[in-house]
Short mmCIF file of C-alpha atoms in Angstrom, two decimals:
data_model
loop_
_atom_site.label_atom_id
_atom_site.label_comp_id
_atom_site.label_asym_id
_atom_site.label_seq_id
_atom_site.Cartn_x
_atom_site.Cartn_y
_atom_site.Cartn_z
CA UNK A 1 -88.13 -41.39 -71.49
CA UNK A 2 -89.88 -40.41 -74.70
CA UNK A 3 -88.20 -40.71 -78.03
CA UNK A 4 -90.57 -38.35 -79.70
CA UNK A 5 -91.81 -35.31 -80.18
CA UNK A 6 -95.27 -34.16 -81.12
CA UNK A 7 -95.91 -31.21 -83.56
CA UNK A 8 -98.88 -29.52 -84.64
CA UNK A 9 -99.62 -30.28 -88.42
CA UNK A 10 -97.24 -32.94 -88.27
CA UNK A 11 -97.73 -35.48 -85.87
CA UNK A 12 -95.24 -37.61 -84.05
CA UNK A 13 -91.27 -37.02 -84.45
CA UNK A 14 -88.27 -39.05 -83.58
CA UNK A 15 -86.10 -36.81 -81.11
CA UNK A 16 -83.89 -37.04 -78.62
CA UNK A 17 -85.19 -35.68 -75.31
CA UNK A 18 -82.56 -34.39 -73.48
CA UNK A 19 -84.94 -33.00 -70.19
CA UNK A 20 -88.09 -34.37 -69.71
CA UNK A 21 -91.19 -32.17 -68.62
CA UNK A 22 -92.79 -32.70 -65.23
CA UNK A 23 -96.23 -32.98 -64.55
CA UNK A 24 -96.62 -29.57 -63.08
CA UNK A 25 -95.20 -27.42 -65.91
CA UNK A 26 -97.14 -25.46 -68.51
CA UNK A 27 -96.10 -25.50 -71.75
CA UNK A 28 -95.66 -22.53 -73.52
CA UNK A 29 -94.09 -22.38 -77.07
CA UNK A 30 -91.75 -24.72 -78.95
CA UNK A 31 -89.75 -22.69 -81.87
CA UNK A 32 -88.32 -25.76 -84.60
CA UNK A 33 -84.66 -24.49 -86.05
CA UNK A 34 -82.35 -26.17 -88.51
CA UNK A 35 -78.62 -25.72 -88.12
CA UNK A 36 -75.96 -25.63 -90.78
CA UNK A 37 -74.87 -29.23 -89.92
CA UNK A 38 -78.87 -29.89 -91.58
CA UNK A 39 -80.06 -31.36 -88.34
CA UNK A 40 -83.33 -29.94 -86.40
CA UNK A 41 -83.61 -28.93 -82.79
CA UNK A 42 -86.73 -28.28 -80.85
CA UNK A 43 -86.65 -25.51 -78.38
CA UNK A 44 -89.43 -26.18 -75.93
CA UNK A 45 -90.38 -23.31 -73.21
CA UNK A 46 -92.27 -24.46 -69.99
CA UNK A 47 -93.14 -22.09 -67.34
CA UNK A 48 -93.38 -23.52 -63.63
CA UNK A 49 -93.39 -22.24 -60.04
CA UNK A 50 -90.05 -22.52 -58.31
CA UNK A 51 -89.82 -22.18 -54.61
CA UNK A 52 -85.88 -21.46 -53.66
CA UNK A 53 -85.05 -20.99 -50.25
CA UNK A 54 -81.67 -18.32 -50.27
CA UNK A 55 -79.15 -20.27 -48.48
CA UNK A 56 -77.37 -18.10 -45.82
CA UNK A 57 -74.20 -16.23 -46.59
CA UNK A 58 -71.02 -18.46 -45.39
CA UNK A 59 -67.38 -18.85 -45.84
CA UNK A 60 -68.33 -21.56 -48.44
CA UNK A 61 -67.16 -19.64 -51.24
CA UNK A 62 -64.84 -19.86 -54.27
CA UNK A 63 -63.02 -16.79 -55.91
CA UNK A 64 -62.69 -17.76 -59.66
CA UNK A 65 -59.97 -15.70 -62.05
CA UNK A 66 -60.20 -15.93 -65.59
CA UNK A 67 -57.21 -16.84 -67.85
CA UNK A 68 -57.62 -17.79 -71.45
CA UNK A 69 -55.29 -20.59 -71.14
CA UNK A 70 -57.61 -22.79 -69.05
CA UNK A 71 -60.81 -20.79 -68.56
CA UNK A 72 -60.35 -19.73 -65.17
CA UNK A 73 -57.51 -20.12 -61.75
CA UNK A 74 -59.96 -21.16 -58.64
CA UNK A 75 -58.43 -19.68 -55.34
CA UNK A 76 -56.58 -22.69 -54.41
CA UNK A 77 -54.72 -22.55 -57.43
CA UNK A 78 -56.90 -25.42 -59.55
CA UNK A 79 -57.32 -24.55 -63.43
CA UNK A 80 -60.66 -25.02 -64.53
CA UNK A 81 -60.03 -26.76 -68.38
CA UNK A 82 -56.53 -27.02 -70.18
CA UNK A 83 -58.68 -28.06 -73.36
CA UNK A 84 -58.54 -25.97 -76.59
CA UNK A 85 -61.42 -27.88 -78.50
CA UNK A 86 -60.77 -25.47 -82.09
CA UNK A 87 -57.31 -26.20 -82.12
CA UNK A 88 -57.55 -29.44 -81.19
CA UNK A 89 -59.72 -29.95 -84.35
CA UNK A 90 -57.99 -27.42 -86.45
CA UNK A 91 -56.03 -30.11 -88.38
CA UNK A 92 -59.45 -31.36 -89.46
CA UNK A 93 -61.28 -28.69 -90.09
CA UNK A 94 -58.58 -26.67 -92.57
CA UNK A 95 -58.41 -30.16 -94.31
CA UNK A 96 -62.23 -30.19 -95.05
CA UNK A 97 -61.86 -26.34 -95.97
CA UNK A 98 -59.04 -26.77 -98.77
CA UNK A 99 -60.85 -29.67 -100.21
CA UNK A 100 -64.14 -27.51 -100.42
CA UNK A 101 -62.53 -23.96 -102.01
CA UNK A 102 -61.24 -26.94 -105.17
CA UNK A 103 -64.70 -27.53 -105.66
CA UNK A 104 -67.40 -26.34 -108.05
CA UNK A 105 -69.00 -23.51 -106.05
CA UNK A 106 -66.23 -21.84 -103.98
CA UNK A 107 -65.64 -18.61 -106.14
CA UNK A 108 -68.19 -16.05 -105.95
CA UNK A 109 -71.01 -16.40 -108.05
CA UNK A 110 -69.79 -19.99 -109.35
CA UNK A 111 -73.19 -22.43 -109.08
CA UNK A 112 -72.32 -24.90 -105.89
CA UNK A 113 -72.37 -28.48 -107.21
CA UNK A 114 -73.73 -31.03 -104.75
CA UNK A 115 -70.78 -32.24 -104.10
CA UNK A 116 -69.67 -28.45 -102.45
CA UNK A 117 -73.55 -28.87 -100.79
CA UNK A 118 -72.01 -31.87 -99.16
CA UNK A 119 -68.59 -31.10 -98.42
CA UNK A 120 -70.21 -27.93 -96.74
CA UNK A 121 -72.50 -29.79 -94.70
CA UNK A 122 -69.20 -31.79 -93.21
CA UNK A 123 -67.66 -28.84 -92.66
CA UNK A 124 -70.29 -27.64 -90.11
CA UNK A 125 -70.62 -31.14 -88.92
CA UNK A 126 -67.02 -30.48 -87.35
CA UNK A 127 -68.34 -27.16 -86.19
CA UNK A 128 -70.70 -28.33 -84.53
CA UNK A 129 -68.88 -31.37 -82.80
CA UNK A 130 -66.25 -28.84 -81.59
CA UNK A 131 -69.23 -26.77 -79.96
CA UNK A 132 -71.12 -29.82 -78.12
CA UNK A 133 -67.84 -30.60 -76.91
CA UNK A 134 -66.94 -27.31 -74.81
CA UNK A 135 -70.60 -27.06 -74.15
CA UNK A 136 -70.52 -30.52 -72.48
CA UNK A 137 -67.38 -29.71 -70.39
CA UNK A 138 -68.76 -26.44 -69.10
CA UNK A 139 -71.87 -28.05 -68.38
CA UNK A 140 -69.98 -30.44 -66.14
CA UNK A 141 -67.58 -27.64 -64.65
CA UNK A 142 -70.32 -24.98 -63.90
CA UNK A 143 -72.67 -28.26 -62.32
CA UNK A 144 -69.57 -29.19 -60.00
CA UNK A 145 -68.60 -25.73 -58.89
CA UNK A 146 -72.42 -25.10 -58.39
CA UNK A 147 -73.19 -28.00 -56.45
CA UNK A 148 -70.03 -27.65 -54.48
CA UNK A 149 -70.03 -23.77 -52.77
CA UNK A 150 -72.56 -21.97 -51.81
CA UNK A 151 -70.52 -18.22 -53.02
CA UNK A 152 -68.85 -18.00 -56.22
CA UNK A 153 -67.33 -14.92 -57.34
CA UNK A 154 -65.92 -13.63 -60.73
CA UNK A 155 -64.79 -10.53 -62.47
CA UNK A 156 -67.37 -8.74 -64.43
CA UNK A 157 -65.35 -8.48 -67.68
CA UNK A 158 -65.97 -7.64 -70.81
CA UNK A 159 -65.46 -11.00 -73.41
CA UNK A 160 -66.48 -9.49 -76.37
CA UNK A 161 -63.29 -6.55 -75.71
CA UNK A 162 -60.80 -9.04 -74.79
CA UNK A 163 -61.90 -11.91 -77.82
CA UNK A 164 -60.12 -8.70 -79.82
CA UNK A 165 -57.36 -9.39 -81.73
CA UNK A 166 -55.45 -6.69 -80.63
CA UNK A 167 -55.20 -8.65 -77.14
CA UNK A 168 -53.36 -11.43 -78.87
CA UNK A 169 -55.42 -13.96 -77.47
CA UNK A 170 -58.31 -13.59 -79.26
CA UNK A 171 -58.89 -17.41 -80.29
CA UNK A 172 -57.72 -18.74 -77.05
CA UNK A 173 -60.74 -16.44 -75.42
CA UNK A 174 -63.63 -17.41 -78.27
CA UNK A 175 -62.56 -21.17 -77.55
CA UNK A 176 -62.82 -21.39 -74.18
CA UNK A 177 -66.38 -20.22 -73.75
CA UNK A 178 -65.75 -18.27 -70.52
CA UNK A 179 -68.82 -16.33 -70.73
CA UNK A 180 -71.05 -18.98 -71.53
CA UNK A 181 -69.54 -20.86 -68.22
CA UNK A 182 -70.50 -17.56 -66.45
CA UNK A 183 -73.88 -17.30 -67.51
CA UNK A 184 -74.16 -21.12 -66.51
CA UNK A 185 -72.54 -20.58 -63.40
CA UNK A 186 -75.20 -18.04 -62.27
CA UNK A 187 -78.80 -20.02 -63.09
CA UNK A 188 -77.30 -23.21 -61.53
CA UNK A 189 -76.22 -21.03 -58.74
CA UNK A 190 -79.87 -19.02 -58.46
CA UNK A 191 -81.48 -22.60 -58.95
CA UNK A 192 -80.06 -23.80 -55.70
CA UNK A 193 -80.50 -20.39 -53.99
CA UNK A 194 -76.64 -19.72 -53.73
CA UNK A 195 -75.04 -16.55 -54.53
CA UNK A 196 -73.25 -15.54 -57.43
CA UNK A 197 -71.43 -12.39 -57.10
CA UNK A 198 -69.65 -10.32 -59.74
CA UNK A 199 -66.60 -7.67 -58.68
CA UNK A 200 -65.84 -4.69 -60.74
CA UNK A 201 -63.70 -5.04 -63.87
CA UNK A 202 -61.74 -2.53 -62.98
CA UNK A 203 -60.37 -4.22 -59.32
CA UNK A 204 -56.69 -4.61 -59.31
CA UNK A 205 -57.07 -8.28 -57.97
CA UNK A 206 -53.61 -9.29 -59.61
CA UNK A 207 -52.03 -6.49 -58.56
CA UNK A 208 -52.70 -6.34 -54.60
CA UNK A 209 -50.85 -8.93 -51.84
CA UNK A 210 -53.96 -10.95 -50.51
CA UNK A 211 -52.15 -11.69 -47.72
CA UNK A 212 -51.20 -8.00 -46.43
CA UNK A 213 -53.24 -6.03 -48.71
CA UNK A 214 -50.08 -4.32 -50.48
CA UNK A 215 -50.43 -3.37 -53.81
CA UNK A 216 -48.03 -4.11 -56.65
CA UNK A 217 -47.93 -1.94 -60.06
CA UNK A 218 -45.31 -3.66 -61.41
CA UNK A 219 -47.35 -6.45 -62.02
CA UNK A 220 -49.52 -4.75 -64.52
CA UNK A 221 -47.31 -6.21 -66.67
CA UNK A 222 -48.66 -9.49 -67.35
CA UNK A 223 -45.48 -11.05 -68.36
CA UNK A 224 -44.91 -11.20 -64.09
CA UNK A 225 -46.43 -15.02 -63.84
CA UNK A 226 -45.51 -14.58 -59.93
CA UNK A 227 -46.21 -12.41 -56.97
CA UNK A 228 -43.19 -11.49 -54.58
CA UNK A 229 -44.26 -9.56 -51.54
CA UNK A 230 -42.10 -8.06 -48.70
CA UNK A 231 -44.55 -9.65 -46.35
CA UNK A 232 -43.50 -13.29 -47.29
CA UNK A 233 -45.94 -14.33 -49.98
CA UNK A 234 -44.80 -16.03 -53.10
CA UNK A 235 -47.74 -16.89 -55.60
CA UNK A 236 -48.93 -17.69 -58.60
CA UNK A 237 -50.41 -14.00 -59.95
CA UNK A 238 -53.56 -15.62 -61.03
CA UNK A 239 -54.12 -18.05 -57.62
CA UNK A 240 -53.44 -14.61 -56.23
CA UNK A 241 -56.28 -12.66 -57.65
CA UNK A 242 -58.89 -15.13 -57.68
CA UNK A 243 -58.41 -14.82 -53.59
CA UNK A 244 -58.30 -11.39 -53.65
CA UNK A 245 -61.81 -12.03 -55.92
CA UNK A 246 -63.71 -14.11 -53.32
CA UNK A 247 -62.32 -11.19 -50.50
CA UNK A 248 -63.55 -8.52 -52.08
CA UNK A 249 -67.28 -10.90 -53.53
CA UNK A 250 -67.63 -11.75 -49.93
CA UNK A 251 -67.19 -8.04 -48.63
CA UNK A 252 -69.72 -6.54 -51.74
CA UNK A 253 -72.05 -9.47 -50.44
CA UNK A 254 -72.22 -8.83 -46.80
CA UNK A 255 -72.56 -5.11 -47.18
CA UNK A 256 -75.75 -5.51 -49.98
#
């Protein structure tokens, strides 16, 4: 695989290729971007014909419930991630942050020495090592899940509303990266010609019995960790709604 890049003006430039262009694709733009960590990316847009063939709707399908704990319940009760990459480099980081607000630079309009310049540059360093890490996981969740059904279904929620503070879990939701897994989820998904299918926010999923369809107010309350039906069922609230998710995906599917 190449180990360079060639820009106009410029010539040849180490890089590292992370895709490699096929024969048959037409190149289109390439838009050069420093990030705060002083390293440059090259964004390179090819345009190509695609030929997917839809795969047939089946009972190969996953119902996926989000929880800010470990990004999301699967209907059999698996938890998609348990890790918390800010956290887990929160140590770190606040270290590099009190050593840089000592410095010369830190108070407003104070001239930033070199040695802030620097310090600065770590700090983003960590930034962005705690970003390529949860990118790289939910690269590797979304390809599994992807590769493995042919139906996936999720709730269409609002991130941005429940990354409030007022929620409480706030940071737990901005680390996990649940709507960047989504938005993964569905090009793999439309690559392959599988179906990605999105139920209304507003669907009581951990509130209704999956098994006998009987619903259960009390368990708006999301202290209740368990469902307790008359008919027999005893589940985890979250396994619970991320079956009543690929029920009611599979139904809005079949009737479109």
């Amino acid at each position: 695989m190449e180990k360079a890049i060639k820009l106009p003006k410029i010539g040849r430039v180490k890089a590292v290729i992370h895709r490699k262009a096929k024969p048959n694709w037409s190149l289109k733009s390439a838009t050069i971007s420093q990030d705060r960590d002083g390293k440059f990316y090259a964004s390179v847009l090819y345009e190509y014909e695609s030929h997917i063939i839809p795969i047939p709707v089946s009972d190969n399908a996953v119902g996926l419930d989000y929880v800010s704990s470990g990004l999301y319940v699967d209907d059999k009760g698996n938890v998609g991630s348990n890790h918390k990459y800010y956290r887990e480099n929160h140590e770190k980081l606040a270290k590099a942050q009190r050593k840089i607000s000592r410095m010369q630079g830190a108070k407003k309009g104070e001239e930033k020495s070199n040695n802030y310049m620097k310090q600065l540059i770590k700090i983003n360093k960590i930034h962005r090592h705690i970003a390529n890490q949860r990118l790289d996981n939910l690269h590797k969740l979304s390809t599994e899940i992807a590769n493995q059904y042919d139906i996936v279904c999720v709730e269409s929620l609002n991130m941005q509303a429940m990354s409030n503070k007022g929620f409480g879990n706030g940071r737990a939701t901005l680390d996990n990266g649940y709507g960047m897994f989504l938005n993964m989820l569905a090009y793999k998904l439309s690559d392959r010609g599988k179906h990605f299918v999105k139920v209304d926010k507003w669907f009581p999923s951990s509130q209704i019995c999956h098994a006998c369809g009987r619903r259960h107010p009390e368990l708006k309350n999301i202290s209740i960790r368990t469902i307790m039906c008359s008919c027999g069922l005893i589940m985890s609230r979250d396994q619970n709604a991320a079956l009543n998710i690929k029920i009611e995906g599979l139904c809005l599917l079949k009737m479109a």
